[in-house]
XYZ file of C-alpha atoms in Angstrom:
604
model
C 108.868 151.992 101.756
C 106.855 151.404 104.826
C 104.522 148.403 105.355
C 101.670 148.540 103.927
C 102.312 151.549 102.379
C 102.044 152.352 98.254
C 104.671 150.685 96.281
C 106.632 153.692 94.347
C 108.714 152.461 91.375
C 110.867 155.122 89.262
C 112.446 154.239 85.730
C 114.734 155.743 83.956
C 116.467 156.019 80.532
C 119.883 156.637 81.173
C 123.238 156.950 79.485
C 120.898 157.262 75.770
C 119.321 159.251 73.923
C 116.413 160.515 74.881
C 117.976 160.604 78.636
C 114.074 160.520 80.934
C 112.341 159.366 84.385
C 109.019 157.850 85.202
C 107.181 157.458 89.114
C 104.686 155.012 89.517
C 102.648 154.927 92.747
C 100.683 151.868 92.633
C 100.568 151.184 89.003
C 99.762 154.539 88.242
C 101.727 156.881 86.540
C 102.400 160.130 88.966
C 104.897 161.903 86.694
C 107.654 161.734 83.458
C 109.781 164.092 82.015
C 112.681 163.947 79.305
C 116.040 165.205 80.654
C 116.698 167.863 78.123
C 113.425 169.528 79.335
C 115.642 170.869 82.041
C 119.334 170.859 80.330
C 118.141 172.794 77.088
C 119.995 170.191 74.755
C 117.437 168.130 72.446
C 117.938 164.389 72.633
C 120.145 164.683 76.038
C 122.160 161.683 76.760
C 123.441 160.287 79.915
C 122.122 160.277 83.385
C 118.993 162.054 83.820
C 119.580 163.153 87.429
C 117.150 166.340 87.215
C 114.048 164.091 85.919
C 114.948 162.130 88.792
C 114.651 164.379 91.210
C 111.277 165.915 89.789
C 109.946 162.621 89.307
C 110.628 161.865 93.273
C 109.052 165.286 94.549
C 105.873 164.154 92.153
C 105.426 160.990 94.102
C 102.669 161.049 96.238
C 103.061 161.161 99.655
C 106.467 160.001 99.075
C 109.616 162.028 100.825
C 110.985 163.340 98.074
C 114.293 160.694 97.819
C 114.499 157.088 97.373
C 114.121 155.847 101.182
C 110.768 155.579 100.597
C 110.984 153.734 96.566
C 110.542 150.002 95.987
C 112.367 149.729 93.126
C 114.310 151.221 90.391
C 114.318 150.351 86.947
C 116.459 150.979 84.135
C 116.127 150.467 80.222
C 119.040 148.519 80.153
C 120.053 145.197 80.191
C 123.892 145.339 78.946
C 124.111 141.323 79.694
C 121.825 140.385 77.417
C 122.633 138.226 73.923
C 126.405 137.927 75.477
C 126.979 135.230 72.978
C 125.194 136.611 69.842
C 127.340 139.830 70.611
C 130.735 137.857 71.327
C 130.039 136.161 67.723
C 129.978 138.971 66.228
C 133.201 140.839 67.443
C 134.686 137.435 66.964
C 133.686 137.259 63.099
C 133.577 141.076 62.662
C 137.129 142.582 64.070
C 136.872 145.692 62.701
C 134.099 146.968 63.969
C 135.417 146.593 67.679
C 137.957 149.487 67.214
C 135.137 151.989 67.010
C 133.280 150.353 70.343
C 135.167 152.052 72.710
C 132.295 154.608 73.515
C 129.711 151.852 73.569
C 132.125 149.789 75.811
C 132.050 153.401 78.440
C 127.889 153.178 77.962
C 127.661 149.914 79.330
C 130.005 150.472 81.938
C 128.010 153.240 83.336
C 125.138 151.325 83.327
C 126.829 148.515 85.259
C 127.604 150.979 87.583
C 124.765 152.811 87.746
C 123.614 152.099 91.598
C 126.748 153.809 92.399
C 126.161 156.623 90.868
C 122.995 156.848 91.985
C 124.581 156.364 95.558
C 126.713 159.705 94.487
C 123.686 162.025 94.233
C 120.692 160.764 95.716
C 122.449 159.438 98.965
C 122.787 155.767 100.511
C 119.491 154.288 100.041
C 119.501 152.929 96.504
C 116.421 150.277 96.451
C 117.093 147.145 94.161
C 117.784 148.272 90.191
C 116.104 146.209 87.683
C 117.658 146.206 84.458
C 114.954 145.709 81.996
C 115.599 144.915 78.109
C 115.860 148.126 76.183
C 112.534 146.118 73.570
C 110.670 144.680 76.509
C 110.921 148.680 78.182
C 109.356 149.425 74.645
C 106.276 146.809 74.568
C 105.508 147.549 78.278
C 105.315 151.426 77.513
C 102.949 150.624 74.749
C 100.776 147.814 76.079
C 100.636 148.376 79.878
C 99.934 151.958 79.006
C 97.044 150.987 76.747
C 93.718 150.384 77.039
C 93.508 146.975 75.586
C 92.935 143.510 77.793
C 95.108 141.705 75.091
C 96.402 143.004 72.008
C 99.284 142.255 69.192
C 102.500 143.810 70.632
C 105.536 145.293 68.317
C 108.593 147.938 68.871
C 110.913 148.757 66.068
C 113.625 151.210 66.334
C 117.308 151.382 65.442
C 119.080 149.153 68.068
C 118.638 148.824 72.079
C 120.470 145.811 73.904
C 121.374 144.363 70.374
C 117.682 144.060 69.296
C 115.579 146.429 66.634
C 112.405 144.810 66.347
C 110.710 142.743 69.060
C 107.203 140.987 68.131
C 104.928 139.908 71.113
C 101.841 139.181 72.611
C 100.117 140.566 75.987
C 97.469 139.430 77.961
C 96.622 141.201 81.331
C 99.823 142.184 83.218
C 101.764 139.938 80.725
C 103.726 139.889 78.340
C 104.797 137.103 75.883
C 107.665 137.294 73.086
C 107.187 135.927 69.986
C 110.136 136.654 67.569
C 113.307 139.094 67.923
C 115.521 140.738 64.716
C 118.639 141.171 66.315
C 121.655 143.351 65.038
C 122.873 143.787 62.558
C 119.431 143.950 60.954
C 117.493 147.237 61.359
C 114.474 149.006 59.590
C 115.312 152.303 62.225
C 118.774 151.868 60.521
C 117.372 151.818 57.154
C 115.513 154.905 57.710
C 118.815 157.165 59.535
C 121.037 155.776 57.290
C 118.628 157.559 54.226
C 118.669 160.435 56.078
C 122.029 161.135 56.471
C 122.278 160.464 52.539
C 119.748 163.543 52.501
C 122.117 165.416 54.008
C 120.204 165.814 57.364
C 123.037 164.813 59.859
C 121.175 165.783 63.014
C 120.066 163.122 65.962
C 116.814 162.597 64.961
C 115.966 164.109 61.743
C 113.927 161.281 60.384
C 111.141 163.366 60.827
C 112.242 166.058 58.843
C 112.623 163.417 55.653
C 108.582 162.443 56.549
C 107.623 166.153 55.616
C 109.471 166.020 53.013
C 108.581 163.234 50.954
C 104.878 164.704 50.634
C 107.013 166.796 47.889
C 108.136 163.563 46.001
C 107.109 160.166 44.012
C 108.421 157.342 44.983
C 110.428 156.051 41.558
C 113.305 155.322 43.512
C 111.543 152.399 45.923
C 112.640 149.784 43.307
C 116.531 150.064 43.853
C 115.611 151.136 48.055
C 114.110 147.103 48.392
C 117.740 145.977 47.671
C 118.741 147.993 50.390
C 116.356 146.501 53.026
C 115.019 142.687 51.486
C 112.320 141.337 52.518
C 112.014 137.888 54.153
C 109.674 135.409 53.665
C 108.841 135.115 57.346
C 107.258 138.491 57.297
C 110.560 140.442 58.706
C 113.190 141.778 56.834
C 117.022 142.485 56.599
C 119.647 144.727 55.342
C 122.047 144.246 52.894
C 125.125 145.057 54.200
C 126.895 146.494 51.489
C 125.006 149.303 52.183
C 125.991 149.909 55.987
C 128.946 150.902 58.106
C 127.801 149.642 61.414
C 128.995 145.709 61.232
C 132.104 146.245 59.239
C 133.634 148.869 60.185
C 131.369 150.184 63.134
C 130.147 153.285 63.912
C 131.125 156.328 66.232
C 128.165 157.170 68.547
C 128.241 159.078 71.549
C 125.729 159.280 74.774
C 127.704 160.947 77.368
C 126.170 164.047 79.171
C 124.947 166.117 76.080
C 124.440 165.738 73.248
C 123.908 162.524 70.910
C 125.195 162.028 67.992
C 125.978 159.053 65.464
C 128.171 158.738 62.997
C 128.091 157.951 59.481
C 125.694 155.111 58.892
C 125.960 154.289 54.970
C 128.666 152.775 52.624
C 129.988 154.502 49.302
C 128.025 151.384 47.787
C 124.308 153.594 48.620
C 126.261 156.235 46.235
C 127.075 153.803 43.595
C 123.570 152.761 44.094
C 121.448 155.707 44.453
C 124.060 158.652 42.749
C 125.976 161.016 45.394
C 124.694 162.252 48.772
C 123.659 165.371 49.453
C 125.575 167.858 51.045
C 124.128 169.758 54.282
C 123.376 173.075 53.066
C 122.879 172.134 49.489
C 119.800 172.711 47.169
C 117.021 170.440 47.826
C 116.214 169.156 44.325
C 113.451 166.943 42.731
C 115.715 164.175 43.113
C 116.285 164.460 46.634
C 112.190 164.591 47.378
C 111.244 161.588 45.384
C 114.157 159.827 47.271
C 112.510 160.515 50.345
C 108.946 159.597 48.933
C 111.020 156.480 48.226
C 112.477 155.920 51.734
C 108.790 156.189 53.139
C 106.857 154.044 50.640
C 109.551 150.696 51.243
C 109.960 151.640 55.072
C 105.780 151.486 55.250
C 105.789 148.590 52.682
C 108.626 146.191 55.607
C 106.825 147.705 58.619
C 102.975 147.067 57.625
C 104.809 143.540 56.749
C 105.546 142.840 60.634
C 102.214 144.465 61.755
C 100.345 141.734 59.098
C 102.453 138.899 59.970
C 101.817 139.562 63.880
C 97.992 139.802 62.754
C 98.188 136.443 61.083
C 100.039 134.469 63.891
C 98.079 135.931 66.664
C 94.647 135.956 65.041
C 94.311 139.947 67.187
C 93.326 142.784 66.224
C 94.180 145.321 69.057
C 97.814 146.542 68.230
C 100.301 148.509 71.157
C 102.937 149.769 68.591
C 106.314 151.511 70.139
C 109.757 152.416 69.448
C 111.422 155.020 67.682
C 110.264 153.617 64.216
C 106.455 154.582 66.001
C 107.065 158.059 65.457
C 106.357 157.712 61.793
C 102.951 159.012 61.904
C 102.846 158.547 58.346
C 102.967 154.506 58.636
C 100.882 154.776 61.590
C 97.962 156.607 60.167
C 97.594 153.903 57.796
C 97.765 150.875 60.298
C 93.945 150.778 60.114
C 93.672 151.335 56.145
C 96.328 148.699 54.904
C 96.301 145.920 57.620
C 93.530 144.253 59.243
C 94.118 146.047 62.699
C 90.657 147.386 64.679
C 92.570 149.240 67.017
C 95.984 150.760 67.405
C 97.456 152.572 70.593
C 100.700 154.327 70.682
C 101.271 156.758 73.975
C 102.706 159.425 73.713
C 106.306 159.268 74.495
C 106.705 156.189 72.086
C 110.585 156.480 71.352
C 113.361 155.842 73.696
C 111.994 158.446 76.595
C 109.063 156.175 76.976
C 111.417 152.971 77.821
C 111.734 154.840 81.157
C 107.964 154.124 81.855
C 108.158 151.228 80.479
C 110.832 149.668 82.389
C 108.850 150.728 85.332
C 105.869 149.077 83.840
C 107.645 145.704 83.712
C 109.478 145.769 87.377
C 105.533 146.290 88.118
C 103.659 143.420 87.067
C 106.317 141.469 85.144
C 108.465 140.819 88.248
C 105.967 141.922 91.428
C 103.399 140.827 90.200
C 100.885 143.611 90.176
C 97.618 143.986 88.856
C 96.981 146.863 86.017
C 95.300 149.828 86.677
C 96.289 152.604 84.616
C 95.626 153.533 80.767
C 97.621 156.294 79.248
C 94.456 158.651 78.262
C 96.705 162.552 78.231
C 100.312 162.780 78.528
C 100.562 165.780 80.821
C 102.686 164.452 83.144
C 105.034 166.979 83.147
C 106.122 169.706 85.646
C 103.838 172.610 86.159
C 104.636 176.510 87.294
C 102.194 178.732 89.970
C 101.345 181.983 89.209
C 103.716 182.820 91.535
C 106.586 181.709 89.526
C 105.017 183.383 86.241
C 105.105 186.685 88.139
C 108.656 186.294 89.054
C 109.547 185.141 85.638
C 107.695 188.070 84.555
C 109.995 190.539 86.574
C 113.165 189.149 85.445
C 112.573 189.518 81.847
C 111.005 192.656 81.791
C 112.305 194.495 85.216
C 110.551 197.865 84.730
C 107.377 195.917 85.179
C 108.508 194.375 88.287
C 105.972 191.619 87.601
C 102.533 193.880 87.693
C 99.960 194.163 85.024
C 100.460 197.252 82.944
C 101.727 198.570 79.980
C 105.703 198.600 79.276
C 106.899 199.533 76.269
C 105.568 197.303 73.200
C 104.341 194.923 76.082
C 101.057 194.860 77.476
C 100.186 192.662 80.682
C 97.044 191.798 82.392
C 95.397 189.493 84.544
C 92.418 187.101 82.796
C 89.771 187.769 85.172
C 88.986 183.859 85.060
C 88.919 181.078 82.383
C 86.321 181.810 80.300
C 87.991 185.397 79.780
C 91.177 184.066 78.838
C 89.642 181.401 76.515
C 87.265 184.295 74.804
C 90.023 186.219 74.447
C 92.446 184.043 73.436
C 90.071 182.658 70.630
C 89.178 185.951 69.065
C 92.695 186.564 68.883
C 93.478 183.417 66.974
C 90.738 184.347 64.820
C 92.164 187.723 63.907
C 95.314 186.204 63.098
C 97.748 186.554 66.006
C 100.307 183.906 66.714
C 99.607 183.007 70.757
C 102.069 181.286 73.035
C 100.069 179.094 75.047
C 101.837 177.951 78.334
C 99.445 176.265 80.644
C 98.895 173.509 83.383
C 101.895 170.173 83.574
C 104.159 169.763 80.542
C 103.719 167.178 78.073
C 105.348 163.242 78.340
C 106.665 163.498 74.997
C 108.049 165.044 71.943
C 105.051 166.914 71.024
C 103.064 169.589 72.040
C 99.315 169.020 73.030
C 97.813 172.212 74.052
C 99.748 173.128 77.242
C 103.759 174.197 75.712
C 102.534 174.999 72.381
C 102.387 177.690 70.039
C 98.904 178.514 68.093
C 97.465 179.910 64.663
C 94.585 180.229 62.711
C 94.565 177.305 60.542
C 92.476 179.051 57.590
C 95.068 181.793 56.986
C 97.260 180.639 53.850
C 99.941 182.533 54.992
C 100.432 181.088 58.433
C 102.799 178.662 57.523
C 105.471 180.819 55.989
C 105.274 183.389 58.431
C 105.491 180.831 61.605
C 108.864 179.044 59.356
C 110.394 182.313 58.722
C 109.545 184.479 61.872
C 108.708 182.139 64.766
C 109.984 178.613 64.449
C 112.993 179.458 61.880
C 112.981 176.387 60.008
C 112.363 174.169 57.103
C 109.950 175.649 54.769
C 108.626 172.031 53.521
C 107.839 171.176 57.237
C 104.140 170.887 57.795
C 102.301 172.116 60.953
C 99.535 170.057 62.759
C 96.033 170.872 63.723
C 94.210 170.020 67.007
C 90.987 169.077 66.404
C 88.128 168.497 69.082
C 87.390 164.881 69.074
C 84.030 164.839 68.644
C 84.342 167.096 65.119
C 87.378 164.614 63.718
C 85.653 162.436 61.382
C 83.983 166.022 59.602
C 87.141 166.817 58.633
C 89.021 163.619 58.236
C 88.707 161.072 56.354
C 89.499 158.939 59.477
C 87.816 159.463 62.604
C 89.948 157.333 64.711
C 90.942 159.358 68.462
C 94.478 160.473 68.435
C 95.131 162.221 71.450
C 99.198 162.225 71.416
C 99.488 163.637 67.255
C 101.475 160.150 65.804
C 99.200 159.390 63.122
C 98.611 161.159 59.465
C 95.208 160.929 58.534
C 94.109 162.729 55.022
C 91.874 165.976 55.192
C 88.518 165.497 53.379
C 88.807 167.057 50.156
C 86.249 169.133 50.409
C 87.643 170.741 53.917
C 91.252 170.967 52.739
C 90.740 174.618 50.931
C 89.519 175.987 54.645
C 92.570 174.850 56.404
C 95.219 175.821 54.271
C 97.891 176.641 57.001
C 97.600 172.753 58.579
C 96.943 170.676 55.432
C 100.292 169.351 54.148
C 100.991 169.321 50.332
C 99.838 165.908 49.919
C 96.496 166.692 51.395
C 96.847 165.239 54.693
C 97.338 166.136 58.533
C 99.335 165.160 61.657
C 96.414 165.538 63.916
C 95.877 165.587 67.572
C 92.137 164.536 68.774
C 91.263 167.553 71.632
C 88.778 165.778 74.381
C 87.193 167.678 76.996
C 87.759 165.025 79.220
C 91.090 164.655 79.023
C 92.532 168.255 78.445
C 89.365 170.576 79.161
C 91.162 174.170 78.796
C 92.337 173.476 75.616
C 89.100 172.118 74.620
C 87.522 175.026 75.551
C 89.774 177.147 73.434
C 89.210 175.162 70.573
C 85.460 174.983 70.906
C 85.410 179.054 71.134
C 87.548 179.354 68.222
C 85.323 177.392 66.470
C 82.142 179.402 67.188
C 84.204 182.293 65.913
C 84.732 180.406 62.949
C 83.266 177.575 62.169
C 86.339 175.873 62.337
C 86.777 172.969 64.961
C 90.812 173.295 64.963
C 93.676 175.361 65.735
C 97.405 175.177 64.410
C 99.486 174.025 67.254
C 103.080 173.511 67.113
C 105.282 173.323 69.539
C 106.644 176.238 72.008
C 109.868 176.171 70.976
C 112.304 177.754 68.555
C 115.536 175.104 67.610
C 115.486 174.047 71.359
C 113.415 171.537 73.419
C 109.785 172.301 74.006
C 109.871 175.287 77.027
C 109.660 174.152 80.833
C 109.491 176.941 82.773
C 107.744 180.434 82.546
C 111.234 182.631 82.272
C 112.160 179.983 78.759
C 108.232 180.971 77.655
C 109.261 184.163 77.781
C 112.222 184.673 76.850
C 111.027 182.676 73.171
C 107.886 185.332 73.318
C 110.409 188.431 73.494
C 113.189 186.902 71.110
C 110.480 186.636 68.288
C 107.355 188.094 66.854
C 104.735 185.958 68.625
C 101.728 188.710 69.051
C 100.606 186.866 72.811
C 101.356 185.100 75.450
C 98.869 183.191 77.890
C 101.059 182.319 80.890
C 98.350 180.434 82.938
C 95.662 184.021 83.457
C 98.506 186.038 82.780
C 98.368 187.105 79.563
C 101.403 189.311 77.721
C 100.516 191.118 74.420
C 102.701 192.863 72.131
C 101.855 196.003 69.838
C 99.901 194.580 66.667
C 102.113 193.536 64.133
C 100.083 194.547 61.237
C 101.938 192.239 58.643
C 100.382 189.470 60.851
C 96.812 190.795 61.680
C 93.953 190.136 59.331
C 93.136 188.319 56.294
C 91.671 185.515 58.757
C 88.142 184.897 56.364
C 84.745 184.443 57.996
């Protein structure tokens, strides 16, 4: 760094799930990106050397390496609670013969700088190792547009901590009150998943969409599970848990995660047996998740009022894993006394990467704030250039050029407003578009630059993108953007929510005219469209809805079983491998021979 010059700080989440890197160039954030955005493996754990490397060619004016970086800070902090943790393999043998892996984790963070010395040459600046929680609350508060606020990350574990209740004011940040291992309500939640028989890294989610389908009558026996204590926190009964016992396997080497079985034959005495992957999803199985949802919502709005009460705020910067559960989260304002709640967009373990950047920047130098999280493209972007070569290696006959080639169509948008015309009356006639435009999203969702769009009137929309496009879950819901300004006509709630983490219920009234993105329960995942923040998209939206009447568009994400696609040559290659109808590759726009199974039926 020379004198005098901009102070560049890059974080990282390494050697965990979730694997990511942030640049900061004077408090502001100049890019982030989740390592499995370039390794094709969701989750990817270890060292995220290729978000590195982006992350440093993003940094302006910077050289590209880390000569020219102040600091480097990491989401780790494998020295802290030493004597809580030694207590606990003292009192709780068993469990250590299962820690091996962790054991490797922390030894590649220790050695991290080395490593770092391995691939990115000699000059290593000083690496801050930052508390996996306090990464978490600086993601969420120094991110957020609030002068002081309430402060709170639950998740499953990080540095021996699940839930971390603070304060901040300015560029500080002030803890309260910790729940330490073995107590967990991220645990609570995997550990009921896995009984579902949904043994993937991170398929919480899928047990949110599902519980829509149940009734809760199970919640009585799930509060033995996860007590509640009189401070306002909880804790788990044991009985019901592998992880201090008898441990459990986890592994976040290069690839990857995965975790091991989480619950006891005592949940089976409790709750009947487990489901099976693969096995019928019954009636049973639903109002167990309704369950799951109702006493995770009833211990997590606990901490959010108990924070209120002792604080006397009403401004709350929520993150964490457990802040993915837009179905709590759309209630924050509903069931608590909260004002104002902001969550950014990568809120799980990616985001620590940020935040750990955060911290080394006004915890320990100091620095004033300057930045508030308003859009989460942050991502890398492709030139037209690219999309043309991209363009020639999946279809070669075309070499690239606009023309027609086979089933595929390809021409040029003459400018913006083209494309956006275009693109809207197609969405209106009922075409599935891939939409692949400007930076990539911070994230795990897709806001209108990697995503995949619909017509949300069409009843049918839903089945056809499960069965033919995204080949999944049938009971999985799909989310509407919604311009910002038109939210509270169709909500009941008319709250911003720019980064889709919060449920909000569709006005009665309205839920008949967007079938496709109104979930069986009658509510939405929504994403808030500004034109300041993401103008193209806005535009889109606000053509489709002169064509319609309807201020929204189904947007999932660009994907198919796989992370979100980076580059133009993944875009494609999910266009050609499925039945989407277009694809808007920046102006270039790809078409395929009407589908006539998919066209029509769209209403007025």
């Amino acid at each position: 760094m020379s004198p005098g010059g901009p102070i560049r700080v890059l974080g990282i989440n390494g050697f965990h799930a979730d694997a990511a890197a942030a640049a900061l160039v004077d408090g502001r954030l100049a890019a982030a990106v989740e390592e499995e955005r370039f390794r094709r493996v969701k989750h990817w754990a270890g060292f995220p050397e290729m978000a590195m490397r982006y992350c440093l060619a993003e940094m302006d004016g910077g050289s590209g390496d880390l000569k020219d970086v102040a600091a480097l800070a990491v989401s780790r902090q494998p020295r802290a609670y030493l004597w809580h943790k030694a207590w606990l393999a003292a009192t709780h043998p068993r469990s250590l013969r299962r820690a091996a892996g962790r054991a490797r984790n922390l030894a590649a963070v220790a050695t991290l700088a080395g490593r770092i010395a391995e691939r990115f040459g000699p000059h290593v600046p000083r690496v801050w190792p930052v508390e996996h929680h306090l990464a978490h609350l600086a993601s969420a508060f120094f991110c957020s547009p609030f002068d002081e606020a309430m402060c709170l990350s639950v998740d499953g574990f990080g540095d021996f901590v699940s839930t971390m209740m603070a304060v901040g004011r300015g560029n500080r940040i002030e803890v309260l009150r910790r729940v330490h291992f073995p107590h967990s309500l991220g645990l609570f939640y995997t550990a009921l998943t896995q009984y579902l028989g949904f043994l993937g890294f991170g398929d919480e989610y899928k047990v949110m969409g599902l519980a829509a389908y149940g009734e809760p009558g199970h919640a009585g026996r799930l509060r033995q599970v996860v007590p509640a204590r009189r401070d306002g926190t909880f804790e788990l009964d044991l009985r019901y848990f592998r992880h201090l016992g008898e441990g459990v396997d986890m592994t976040w080497d290069d690839g990857a995660p995965s975790l091991g079985p989480v619950f006891t034959p005592a949940l089976e005495r409790l709750l009947g047996p487990a489901r099976l992957p693969g096995d019928e999803l019954t009636q049973r199985h639903r109002d167990l998740a309704a369950s799951l949802q109702l006493v995770y919502e009833e211990r997590f709005l606990a901490l959010v009022r108990t924070l209120r009460r002792e604080t006397g705020l009403r401004a709350l910067a929520l993150a964490g894993g457990c802040a993915m559960n837009s179905l709590a989260n759309g209630k924050l304002l509903a069931d608590t006394d909260v004002d104002e709640v902001y969550i950014q967009a990568a809120a799980g373990d990616a985001g620590t990467a940020l935040g750990a950047a955060l911290w080394v920047q006004h915890m320990e130098l100091g620095a004033p704030r300057g930045f508030v999280m308003e859009h989460c493209y942050w991502g890398p972007a492709q030139d037209t250039e690219e999309v043309r070569r991209a363009i020639a290696a999946a279809i070669p006959e075309s070499g690239g050029r606009d023309g027609s080639w086979g089933e595929i169509s390809i021409e040029t948008a003459p400018d913006e407003d083209h494309l956006v015309g275009e693109t809207a009356g197609a969405l209106a006639r009922g075409e599935v578009v891939g939409w692949y435009q400007g930076r990539a999203e911070w994230g795990p969702r897709a806001l209108g630059n990697r995503s995949i769009l619909a017509d949300p009137r069409r009843g049918d929309m839903k089945a056809l993108l499960n069965a033919k496009i995204k080949r999944r879950e049938s009971f999985r819901p799909f989310a509407p953007s919604v311009l910002e300004e038109r939210t509270g006509d169709w909500f009941t709630t008319a709250y911003p929510d720019p980064f889709m983490i919060k449920v909000y219920p569709v006005r009665p009234e309205k839920r008949p005219l967007i079938p496709a993105v109104t979930h069986v329960d009658g509510t939405g995942r929504l994403q808030t469209v500004s034109r300041r923040a993401n103008p193209l998209f806005w535009k889109l939206i606000h053509a489709f809805e002169q064509r319609t009447g309807v201020p929204m568009v189904l947007n999932t994400s660009f994907n198919e079983n796989e992370p979100i696609v980076n580059t133009p040559g993944e875009a494609l290659d999910c266009f050609l491998r499925t039945r989407m109808d277009r694809l808007a590759l920046g102006g270039v726009v790809l078409r395929r021979a009407q589908d006539a199974e998919r066209a029509g039926g769209g209403g007025a």
